[in-house]
PDB file of C-alpha atoms in Angstrom:
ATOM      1  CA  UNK A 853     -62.490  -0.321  17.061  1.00 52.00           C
ATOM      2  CA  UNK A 854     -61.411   3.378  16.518  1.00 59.00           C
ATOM      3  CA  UNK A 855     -59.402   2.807  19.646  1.00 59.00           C
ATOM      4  CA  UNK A 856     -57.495  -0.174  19.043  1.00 62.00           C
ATOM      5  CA  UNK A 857     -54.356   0.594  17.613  1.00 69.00           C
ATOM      6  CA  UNK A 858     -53.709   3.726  19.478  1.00 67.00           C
ATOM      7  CA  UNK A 859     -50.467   4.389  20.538  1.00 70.00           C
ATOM      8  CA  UNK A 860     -49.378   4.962  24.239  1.00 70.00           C
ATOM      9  CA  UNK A 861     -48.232   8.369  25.203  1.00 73.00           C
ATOM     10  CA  UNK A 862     -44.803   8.069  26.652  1.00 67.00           C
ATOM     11  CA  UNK A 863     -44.053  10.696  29.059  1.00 69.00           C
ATOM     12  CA  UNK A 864     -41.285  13.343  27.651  1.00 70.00           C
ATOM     13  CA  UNK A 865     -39.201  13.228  29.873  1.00 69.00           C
ATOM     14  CA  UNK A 866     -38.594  10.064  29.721  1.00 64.00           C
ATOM     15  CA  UNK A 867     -37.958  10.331  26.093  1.00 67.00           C
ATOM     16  CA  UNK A 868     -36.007  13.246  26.410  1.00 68.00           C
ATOM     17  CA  UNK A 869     -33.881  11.176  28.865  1.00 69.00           C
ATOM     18  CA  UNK A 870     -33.000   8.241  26.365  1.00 72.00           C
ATOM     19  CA  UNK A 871     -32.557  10.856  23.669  1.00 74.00           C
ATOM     20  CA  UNK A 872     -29.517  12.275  25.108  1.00 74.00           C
ATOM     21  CA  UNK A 873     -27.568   8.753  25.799  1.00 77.00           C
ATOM     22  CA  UNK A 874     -28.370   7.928  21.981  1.00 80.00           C
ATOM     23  CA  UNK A 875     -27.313  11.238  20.519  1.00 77.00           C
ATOM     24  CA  UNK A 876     -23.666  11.177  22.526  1.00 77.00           C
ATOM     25  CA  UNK A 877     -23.185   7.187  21.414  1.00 77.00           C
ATOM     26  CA  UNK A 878     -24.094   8.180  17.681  1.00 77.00           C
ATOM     27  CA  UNK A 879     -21.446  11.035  17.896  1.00 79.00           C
ATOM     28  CA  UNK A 880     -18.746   8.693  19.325  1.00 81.00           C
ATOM     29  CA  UNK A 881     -19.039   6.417  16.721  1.00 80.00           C
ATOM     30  CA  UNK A 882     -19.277   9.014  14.116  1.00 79.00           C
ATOM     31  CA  UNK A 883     -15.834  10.616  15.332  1.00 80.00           C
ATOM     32  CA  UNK A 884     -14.451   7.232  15.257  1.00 83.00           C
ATOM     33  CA  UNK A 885     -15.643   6.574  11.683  1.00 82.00           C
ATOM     34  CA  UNK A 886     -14.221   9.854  10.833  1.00 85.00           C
ATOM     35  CA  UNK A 887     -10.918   9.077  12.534  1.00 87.00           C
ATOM     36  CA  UNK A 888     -10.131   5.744  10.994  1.00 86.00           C
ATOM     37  CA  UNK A 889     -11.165   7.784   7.666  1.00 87.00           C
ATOM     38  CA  UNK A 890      -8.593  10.651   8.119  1.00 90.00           C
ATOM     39  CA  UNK A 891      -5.871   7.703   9.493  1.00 91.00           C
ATOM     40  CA  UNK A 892      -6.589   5.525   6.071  1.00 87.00           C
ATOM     41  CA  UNK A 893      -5.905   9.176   3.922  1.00 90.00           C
ATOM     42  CA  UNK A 894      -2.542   9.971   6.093  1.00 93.00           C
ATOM     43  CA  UNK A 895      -1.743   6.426   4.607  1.00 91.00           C
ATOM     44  CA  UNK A 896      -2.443   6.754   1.674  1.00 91.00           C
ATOM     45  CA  UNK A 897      -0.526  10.393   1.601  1.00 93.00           C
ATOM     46  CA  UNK A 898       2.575   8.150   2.827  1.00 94.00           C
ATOM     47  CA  UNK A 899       2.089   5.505   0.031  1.00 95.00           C
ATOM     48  CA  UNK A 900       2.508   7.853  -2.049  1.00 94.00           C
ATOM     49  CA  UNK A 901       5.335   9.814  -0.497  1.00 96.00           C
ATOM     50  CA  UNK A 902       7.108   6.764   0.394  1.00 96.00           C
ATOM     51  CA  UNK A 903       6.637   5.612  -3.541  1.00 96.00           C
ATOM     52  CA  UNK A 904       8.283   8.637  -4.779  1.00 95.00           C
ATOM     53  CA  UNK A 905      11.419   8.210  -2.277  1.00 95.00           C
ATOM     54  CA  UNK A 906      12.216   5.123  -3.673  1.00 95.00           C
ATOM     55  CA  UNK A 907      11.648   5.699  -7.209  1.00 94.00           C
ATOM     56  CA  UNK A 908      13.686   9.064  -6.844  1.00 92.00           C
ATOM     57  CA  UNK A 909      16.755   7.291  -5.444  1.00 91.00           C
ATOM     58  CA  UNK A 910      16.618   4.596  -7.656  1.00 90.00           C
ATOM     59  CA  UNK A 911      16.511   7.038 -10.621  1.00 89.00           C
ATOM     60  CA  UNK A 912      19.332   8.961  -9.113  1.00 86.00           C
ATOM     61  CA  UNK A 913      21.745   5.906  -8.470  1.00 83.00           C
ATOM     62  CA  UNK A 914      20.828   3.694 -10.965  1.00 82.00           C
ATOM     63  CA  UNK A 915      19.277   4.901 -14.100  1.00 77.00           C
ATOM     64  CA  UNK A 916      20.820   8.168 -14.641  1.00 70.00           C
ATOM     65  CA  UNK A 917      24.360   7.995 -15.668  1.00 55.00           C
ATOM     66  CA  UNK A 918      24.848   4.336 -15.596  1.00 51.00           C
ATOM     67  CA  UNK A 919      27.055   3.245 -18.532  1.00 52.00           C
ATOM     68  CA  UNK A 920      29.214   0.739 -17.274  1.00 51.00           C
ATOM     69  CA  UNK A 921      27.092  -1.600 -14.949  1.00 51.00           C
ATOM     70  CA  UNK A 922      27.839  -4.221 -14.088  1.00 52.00           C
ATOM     71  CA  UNK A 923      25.430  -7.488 -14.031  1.00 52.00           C
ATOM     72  CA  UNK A 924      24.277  -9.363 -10.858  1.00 49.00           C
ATOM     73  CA  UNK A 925      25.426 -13.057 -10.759  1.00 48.00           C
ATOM     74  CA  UNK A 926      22.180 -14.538  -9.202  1.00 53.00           C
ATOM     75  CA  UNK A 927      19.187 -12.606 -11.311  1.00 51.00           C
ATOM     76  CA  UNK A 928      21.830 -11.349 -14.563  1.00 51.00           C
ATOM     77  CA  UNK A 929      20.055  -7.966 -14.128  1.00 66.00           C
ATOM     78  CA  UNK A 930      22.056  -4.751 -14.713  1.00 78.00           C
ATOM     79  CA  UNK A 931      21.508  -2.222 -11.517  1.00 81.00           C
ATOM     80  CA  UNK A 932      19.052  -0.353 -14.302  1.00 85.00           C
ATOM     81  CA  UNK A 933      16.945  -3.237 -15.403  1.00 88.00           C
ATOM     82  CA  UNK A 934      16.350  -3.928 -11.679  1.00 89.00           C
ATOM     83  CA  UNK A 935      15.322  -0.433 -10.841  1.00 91.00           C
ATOM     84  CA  UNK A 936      13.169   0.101 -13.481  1.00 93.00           C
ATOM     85  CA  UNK A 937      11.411  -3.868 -12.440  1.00 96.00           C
ATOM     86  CA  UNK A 938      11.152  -1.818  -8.757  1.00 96.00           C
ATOM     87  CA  UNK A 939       8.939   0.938 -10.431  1.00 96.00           C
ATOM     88  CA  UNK A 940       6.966  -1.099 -12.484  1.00 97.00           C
ATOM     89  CA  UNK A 941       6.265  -2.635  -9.231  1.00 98.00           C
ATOM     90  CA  UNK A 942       5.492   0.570  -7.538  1.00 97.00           C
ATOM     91  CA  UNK A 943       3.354   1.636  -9.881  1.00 96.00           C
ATOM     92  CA  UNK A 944       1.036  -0.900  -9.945  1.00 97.00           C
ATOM     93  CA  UNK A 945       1.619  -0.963  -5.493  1.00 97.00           C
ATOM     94  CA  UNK A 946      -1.792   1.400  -5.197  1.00 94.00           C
ATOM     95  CA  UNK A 947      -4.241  -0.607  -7.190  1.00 95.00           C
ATOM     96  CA  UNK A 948      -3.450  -3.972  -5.615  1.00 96.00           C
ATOM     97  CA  UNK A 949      -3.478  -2.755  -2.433  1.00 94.00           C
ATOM     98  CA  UNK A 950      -7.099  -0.954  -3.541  1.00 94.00           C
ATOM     99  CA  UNK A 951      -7.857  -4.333  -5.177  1.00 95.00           C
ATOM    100  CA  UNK A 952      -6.588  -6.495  -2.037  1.00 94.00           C
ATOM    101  CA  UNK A 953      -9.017  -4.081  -0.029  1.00 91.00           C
ATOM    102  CA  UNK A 954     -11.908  -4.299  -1.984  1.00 93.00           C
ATOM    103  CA  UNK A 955     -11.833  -8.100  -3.239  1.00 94.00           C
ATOM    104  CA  UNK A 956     -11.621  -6.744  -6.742  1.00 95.00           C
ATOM    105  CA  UNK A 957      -9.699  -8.095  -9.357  1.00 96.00           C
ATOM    106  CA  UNK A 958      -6.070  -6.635 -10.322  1.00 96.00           C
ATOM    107  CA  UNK A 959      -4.797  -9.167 -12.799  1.00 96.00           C
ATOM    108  CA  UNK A 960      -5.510  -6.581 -15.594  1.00 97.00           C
ATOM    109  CA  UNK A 961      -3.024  -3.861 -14.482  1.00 97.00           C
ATOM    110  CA  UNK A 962      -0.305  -6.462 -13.435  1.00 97.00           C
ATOM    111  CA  UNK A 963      -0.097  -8.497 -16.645  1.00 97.00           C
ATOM    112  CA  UNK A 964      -0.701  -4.911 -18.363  1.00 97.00           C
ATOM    113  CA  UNK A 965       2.820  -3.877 -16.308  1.00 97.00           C
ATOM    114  CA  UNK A 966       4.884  -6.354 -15.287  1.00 97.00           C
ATOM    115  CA  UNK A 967       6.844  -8.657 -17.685  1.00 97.00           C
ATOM    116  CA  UNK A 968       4.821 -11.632 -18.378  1.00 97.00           C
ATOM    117  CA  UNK A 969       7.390 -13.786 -15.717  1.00 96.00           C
ATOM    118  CA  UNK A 970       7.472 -11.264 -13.058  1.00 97.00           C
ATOM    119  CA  UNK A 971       3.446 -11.178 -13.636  1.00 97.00           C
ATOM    120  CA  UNK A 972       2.708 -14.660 -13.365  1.00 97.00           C
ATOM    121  CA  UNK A 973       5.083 -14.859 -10.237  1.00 97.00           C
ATOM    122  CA  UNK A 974       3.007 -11.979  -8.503  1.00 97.00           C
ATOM    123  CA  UNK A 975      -0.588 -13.633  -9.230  1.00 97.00           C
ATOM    124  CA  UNK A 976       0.607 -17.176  -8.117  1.00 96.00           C
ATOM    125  CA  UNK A 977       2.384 -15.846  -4.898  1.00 93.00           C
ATOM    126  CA  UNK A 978       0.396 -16.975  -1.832  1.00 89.00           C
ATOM    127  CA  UNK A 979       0.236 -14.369   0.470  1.00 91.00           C
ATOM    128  CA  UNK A 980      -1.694 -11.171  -0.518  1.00 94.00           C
ATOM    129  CA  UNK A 981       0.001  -8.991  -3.713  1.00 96.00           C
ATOM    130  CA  UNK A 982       0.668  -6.191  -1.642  1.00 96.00           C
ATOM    131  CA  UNK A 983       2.726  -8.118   0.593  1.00 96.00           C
ATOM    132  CA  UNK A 984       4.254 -10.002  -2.324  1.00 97.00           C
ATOM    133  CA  UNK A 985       5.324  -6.543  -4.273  1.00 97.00           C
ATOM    134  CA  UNK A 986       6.834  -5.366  -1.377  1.00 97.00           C
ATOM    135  CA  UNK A 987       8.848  -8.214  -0.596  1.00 96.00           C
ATOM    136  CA  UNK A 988      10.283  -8.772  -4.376  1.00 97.00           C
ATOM    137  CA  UNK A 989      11.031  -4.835  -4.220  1.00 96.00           C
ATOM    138  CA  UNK A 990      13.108  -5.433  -1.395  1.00 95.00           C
ATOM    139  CA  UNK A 991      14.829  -8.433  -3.107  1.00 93.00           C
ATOM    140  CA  UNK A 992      15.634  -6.194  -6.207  1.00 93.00           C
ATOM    141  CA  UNK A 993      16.894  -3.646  -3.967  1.00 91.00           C
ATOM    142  CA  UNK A 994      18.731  -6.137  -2.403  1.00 89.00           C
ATOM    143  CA  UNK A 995      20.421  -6.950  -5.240  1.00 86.00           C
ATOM    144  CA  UNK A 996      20.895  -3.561  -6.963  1.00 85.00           C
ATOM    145  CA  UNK A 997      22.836  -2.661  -3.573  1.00 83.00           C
ATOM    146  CA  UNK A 998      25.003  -5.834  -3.654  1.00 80.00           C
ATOM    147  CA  UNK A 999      25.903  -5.713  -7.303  1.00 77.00           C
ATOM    148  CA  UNK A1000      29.288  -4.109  -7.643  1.00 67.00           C
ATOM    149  CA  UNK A1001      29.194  -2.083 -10.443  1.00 65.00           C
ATOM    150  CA  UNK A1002      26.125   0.364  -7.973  1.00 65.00           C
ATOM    151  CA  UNK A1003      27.311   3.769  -7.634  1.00 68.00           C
ATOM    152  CA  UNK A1004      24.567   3.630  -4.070  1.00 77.00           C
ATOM    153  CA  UNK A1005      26.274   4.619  -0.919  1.00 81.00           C
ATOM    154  CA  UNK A1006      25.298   1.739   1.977  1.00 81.00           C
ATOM    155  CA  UNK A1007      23.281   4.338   3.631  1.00 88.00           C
ATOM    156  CA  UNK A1008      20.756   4.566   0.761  1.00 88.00           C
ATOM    157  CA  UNK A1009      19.970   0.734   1.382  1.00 87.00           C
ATOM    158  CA  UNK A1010      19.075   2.075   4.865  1.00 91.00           C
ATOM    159  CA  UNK A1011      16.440   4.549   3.492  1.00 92.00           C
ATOM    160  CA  UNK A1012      15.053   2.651   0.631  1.00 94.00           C
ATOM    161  CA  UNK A1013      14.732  -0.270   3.503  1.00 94.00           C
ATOM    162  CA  UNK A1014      12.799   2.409   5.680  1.00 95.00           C
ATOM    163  CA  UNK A1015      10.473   3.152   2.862  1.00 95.00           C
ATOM    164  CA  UNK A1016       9.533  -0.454   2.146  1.00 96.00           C
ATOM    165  CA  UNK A1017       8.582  -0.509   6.453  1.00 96.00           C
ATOM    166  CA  UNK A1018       6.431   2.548   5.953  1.00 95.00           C
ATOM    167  CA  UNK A1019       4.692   0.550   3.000  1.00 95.00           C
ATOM    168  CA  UNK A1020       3.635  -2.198   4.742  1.00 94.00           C
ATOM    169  CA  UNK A1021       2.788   0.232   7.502  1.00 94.00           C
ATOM    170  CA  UNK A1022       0.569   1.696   4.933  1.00 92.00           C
ATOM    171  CA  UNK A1023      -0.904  -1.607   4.047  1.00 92.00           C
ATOM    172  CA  UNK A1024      -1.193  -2.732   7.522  1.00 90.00           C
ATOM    173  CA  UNK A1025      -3.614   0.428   8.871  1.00 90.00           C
ATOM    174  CA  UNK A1026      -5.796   0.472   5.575  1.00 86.00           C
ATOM    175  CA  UNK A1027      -6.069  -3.332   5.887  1.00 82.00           C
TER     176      UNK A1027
END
């Protein structure tokens, strides 16, 4: 009965020789764990980057020294009421998209942000809020760039629509 519930001796070389196969697949997937970590950070650096371009060129031709705007016909928002509506949606861009990745809940922080319309638009729009924040951004800008009292050179419409891209380039890899 001593002898029952011995264990067989393997030979060690043959363990040594399924040791080796193991180790390397371990390491591959570790280096691609570690790679899809470092590509989700480079996003998030760009988020942020990208966040700060648009706020900064917003600030520069539309809030600062912008007496005499005047107001769009379709959403009777000055250039400066729209901007500022674009950075209250920026700033709340990083916790929906952490929310949106972690199936937490965000409503908090929007209804805390966001006028109580623009709020209740973003948590009844149907595709995820990320998505939705950048496409009423883009809207906004639309309309800031349209309206004719905008001191914004064309060109700036160009780069502000090349920051919104790298946004939902952002969202896309972390996603």
């Amino acid at each position: 009965s001593r002898h029952a519930h011995a264990v067989p001796r393997l030979p060690t070389t043959l363990i040594s020789a399924s040791v080796s196969p193991i180790a390397l697949l371990l390491s591959i997937r570790a280096n691609q764990a570690l790679n899809r970590l470092l590509e989700a950070r480079k996003a998030w650096g760009l988020m942020g980057r990208c966040i700060r371009s648009i706020t900064g060129v917003l600030t520069a031709y539309c809030v600062i020294g912008t007496g005499d705007e005047v107001e769009n016909s379709e959403t009777n928002l000055r250039p400066m009421e729209s901007s500022l509506l674009v950075m209250r949606y920026l700033s709340i861009f990083g916790w929906t998209m952490k929310a949106a990745l972690r199936n937490e809940d965000d409503t908090g922080i929007i209804r805390c942000v966001l006028p109580s319309a623009e709020a209740e638009w973003l948590l009844s729009a149907g595709v995820k809020r990320p998505i939705a924040i950048i496409a009423r951004v883009r809207s906004l800008i639309r309309d800031i760039c349209t309206c004719q009292g905008t001191p914004m050179p064309p060109t700036m419409n160009l780069v502000l629509e090349e920051r919104l891209y790298d946004l939902e380039s952002c969202f896309g890899v972390c996603n």
